[in-house]
Tab-separated table of C-alpha atoms in Angstrom:
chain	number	residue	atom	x	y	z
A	15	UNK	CA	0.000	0.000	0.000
A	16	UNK	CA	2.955	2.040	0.966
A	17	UNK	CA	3.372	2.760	-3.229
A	18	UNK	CA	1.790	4.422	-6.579
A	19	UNK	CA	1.896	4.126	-10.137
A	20	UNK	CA	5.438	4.691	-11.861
A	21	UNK	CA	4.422	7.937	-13.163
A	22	UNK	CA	5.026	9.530	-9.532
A	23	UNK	CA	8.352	8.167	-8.998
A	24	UNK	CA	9.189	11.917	-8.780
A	25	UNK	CA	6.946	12.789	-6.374
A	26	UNK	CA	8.834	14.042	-2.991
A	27	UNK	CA	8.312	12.306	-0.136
A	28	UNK	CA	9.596	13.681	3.679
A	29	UNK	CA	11.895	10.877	4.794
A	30	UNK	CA	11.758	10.523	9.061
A	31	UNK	CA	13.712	8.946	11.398
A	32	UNK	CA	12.681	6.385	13.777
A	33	UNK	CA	10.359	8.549	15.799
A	34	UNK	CA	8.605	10.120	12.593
A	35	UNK	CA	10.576	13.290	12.815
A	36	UNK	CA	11.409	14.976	9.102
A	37	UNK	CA	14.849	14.285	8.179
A	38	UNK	CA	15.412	15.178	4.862
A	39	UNK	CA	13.681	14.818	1.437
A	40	UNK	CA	13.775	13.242	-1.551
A	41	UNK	CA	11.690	11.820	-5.097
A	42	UNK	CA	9.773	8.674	-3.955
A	43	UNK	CA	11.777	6.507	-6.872
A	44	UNK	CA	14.824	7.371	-4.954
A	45	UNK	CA	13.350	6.765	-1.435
A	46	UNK	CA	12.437	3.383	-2.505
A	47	UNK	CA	15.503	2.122	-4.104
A	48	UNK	CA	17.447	3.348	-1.165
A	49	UNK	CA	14.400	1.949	1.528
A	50	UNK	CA	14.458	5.163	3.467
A	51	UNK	CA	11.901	5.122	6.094
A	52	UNK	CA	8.545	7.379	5.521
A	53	UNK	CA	5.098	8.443	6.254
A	54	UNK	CA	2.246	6.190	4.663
A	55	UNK	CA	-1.448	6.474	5.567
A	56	UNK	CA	-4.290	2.856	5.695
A	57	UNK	CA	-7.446	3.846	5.413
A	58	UNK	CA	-10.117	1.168	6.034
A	59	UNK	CA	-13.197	2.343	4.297
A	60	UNK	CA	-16.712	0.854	5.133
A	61	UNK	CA	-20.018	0.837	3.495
A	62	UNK	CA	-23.272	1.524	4.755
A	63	UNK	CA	-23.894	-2.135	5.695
A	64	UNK	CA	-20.745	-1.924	7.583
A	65	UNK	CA	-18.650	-4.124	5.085
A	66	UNK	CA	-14.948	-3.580	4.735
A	67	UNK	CA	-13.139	-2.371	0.901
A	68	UNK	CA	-10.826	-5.409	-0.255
A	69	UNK	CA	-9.047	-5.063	-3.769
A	70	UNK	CA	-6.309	-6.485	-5.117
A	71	UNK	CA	-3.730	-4.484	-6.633
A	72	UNK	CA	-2.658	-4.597	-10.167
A	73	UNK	CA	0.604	-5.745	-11.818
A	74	UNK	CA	1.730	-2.284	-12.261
A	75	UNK	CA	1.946	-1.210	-8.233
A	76	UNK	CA	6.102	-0.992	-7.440
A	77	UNK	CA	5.144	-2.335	-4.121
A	78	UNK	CA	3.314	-5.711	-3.422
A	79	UNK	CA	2.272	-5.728	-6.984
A	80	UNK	CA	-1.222	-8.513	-7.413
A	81	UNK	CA	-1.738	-8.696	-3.658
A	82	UNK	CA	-4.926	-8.412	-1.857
A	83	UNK	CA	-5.410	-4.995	0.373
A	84	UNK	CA	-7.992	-4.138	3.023
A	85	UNK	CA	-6.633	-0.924	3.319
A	86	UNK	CA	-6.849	1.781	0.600
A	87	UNK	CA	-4.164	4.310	1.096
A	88	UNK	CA	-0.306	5.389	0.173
A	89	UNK	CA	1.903	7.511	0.570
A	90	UNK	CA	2.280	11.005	2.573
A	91	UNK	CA	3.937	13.779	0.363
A	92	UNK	CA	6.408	16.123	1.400
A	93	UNK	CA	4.702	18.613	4.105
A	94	UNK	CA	1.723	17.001	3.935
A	95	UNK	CA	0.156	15.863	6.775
A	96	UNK	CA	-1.221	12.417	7.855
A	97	UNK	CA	-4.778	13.619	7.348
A	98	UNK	CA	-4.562	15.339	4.349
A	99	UNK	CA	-2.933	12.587	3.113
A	100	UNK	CA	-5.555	10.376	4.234
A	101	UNK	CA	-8.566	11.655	2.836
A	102	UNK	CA	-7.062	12.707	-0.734
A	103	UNK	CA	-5.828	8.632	-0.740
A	104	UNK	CA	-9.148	7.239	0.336
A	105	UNK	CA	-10.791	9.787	-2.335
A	106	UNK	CA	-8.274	8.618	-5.238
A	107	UNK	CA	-8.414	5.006	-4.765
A	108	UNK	CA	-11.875	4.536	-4.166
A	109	UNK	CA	-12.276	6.800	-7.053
A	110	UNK	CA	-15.002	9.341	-5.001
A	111	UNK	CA	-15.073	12.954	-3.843
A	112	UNK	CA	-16.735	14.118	-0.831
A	113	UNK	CA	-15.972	11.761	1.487
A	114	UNK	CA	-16.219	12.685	5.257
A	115	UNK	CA	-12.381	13.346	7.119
A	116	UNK	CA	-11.319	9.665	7.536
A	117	UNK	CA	-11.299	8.737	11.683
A	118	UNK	CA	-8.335	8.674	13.724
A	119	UNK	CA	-7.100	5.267	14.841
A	120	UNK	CA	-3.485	4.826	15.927
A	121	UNK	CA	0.273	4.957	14.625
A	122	UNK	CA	2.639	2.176	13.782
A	123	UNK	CA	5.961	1.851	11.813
A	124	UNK	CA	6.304	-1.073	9.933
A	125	UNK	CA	9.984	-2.507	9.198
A	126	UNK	CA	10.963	-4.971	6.891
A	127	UNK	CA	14.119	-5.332	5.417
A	128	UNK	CA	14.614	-3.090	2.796
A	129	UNK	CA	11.653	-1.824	3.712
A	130	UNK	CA	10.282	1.227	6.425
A	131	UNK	CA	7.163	3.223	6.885
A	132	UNK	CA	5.534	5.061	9.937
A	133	UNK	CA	1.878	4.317	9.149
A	134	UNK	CA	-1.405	6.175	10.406
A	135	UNK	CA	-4.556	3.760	10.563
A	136	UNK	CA	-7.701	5.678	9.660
A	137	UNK	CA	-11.099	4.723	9.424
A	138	UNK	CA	-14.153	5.780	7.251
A	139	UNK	CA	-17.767	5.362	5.706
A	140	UNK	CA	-17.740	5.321	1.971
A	141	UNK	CA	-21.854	5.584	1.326
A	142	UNK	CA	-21.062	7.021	-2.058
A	143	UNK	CA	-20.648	4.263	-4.971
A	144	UNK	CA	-17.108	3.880	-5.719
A	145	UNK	CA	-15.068	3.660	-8.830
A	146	UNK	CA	-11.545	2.708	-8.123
A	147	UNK	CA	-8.657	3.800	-10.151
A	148	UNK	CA	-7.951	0.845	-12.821
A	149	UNK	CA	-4.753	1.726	-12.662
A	150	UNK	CA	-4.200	0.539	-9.127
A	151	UNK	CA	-6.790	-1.585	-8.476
A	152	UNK	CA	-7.811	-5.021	-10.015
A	153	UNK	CA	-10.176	-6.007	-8.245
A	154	UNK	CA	-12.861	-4.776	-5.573
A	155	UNK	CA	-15.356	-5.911	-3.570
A	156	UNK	CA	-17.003	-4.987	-0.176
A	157	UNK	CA	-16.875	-8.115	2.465
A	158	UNK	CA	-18.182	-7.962	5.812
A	159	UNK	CA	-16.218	-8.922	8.543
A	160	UNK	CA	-16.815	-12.388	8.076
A	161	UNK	CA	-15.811	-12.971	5.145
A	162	UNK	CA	-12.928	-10.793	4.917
A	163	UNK	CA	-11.625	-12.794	7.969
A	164	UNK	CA	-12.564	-16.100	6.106
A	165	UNK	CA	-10.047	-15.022	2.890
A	166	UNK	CA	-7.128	-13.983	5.307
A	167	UNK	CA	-5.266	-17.381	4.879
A	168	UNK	CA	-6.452	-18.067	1.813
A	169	UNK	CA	-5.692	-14.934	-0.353
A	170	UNK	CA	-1.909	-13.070	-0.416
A	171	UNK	CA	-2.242	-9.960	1.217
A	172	UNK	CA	0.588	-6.717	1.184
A	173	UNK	CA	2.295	-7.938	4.380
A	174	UNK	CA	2.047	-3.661	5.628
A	175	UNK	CA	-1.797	-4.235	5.197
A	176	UNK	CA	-1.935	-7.577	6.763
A	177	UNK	CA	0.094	-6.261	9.912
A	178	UNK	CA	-2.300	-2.716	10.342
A	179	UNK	CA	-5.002	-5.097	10.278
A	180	UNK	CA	-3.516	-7.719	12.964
A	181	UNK	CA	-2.567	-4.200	14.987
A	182	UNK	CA	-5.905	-3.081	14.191
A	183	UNK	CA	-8.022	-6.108	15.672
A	184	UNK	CA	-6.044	-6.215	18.465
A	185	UNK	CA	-6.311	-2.197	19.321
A	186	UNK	CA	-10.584	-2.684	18.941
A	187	UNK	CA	-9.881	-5.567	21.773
A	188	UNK	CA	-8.076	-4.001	23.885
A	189	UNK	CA	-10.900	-0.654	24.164
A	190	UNK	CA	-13.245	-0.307	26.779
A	191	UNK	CA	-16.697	-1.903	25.519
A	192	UNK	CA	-18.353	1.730	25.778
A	193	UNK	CA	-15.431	3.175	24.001
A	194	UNK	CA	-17.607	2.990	20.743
């Protein structure tokens, strides 16, 4: 999720340091092929029945191209911040305007090697019909709960996704019951 099309390779990103302070700059291409550590936003959009947004991601993504995402999302340019960020994403992929600011839900930085991103978890309702971008997404379909948890083993997911969504089950469990 933490990726675009080629044609914003030049797009500059901030790159941060371990505790998501701004370091430097530089043109996404360059942040990737060196796997300098940015800012990425996950947005988990839900209909009005509740169900979650799962595509798959095409061939063309430079990240975790053909994998399955619950998450729509990306990248955070240079000086912009997480919620701008997460809103325009959620807007692009799911192909929409006028969507409500996506919701708060926590922080995480996700390291792999070769690979580093703080990412912002967001929430939102989607009760507008979407029309993803064909050039990022595949595949669509809203699943409830259910069924989204049914296709976890049995689908490849982007292993960034797959973690915010581990992170995220466990941060609803660990809330108060009344916390909403």
């Amino acid at each position: 999720m933490a990726d675009e099309t080629p044609r914003s390779a030049d797009e500059v990103l901030d790159v941060v340091d371990e505790r998501d302070r701004v370091v430097g700059q530089a043109p996404r291409g360059e942040v990737y092929a060196r796997g300098l550590r940015h800012r990425c936003v996950f947005i988990l959009a839900r209909d009005a029945a509740g169900r979650v947004f799962v595509h798959r991601r095409t061939e063309r993504k430079l990240v975790f191209p053909g994998l399955y995402d619950m998450f729509v999302g990306g990248v955070v340019g240079a000086g912009e911040s997480y919620e701008e960020a997460a809103l325009r994403e959620a807007e692009e992929e799911l192909g929409v305007s006028g969507l409500p600011a996506p919701t708060p839900l926590f922080a995480f930085r996700f390291e792999r090697p070769g690979k580093s991103w703080w990412c912002h978890v967001y929430e939102v309702r989607c009760d507008l019909p979407v029309e993803p971008q064909v050039e990022e997404v595949a595949w669509h379909a809203f699943l409830t709960e259910e069924e989204l948890a049914a296709r976890l083993g049995e689908w490849e997911w982007v292993p960034d996704g797959a973690e915010a969504y581990e992170r995220l089950l466990a941060w609803r469990a660990a809330r108060p019951a009344d916390a909403g």
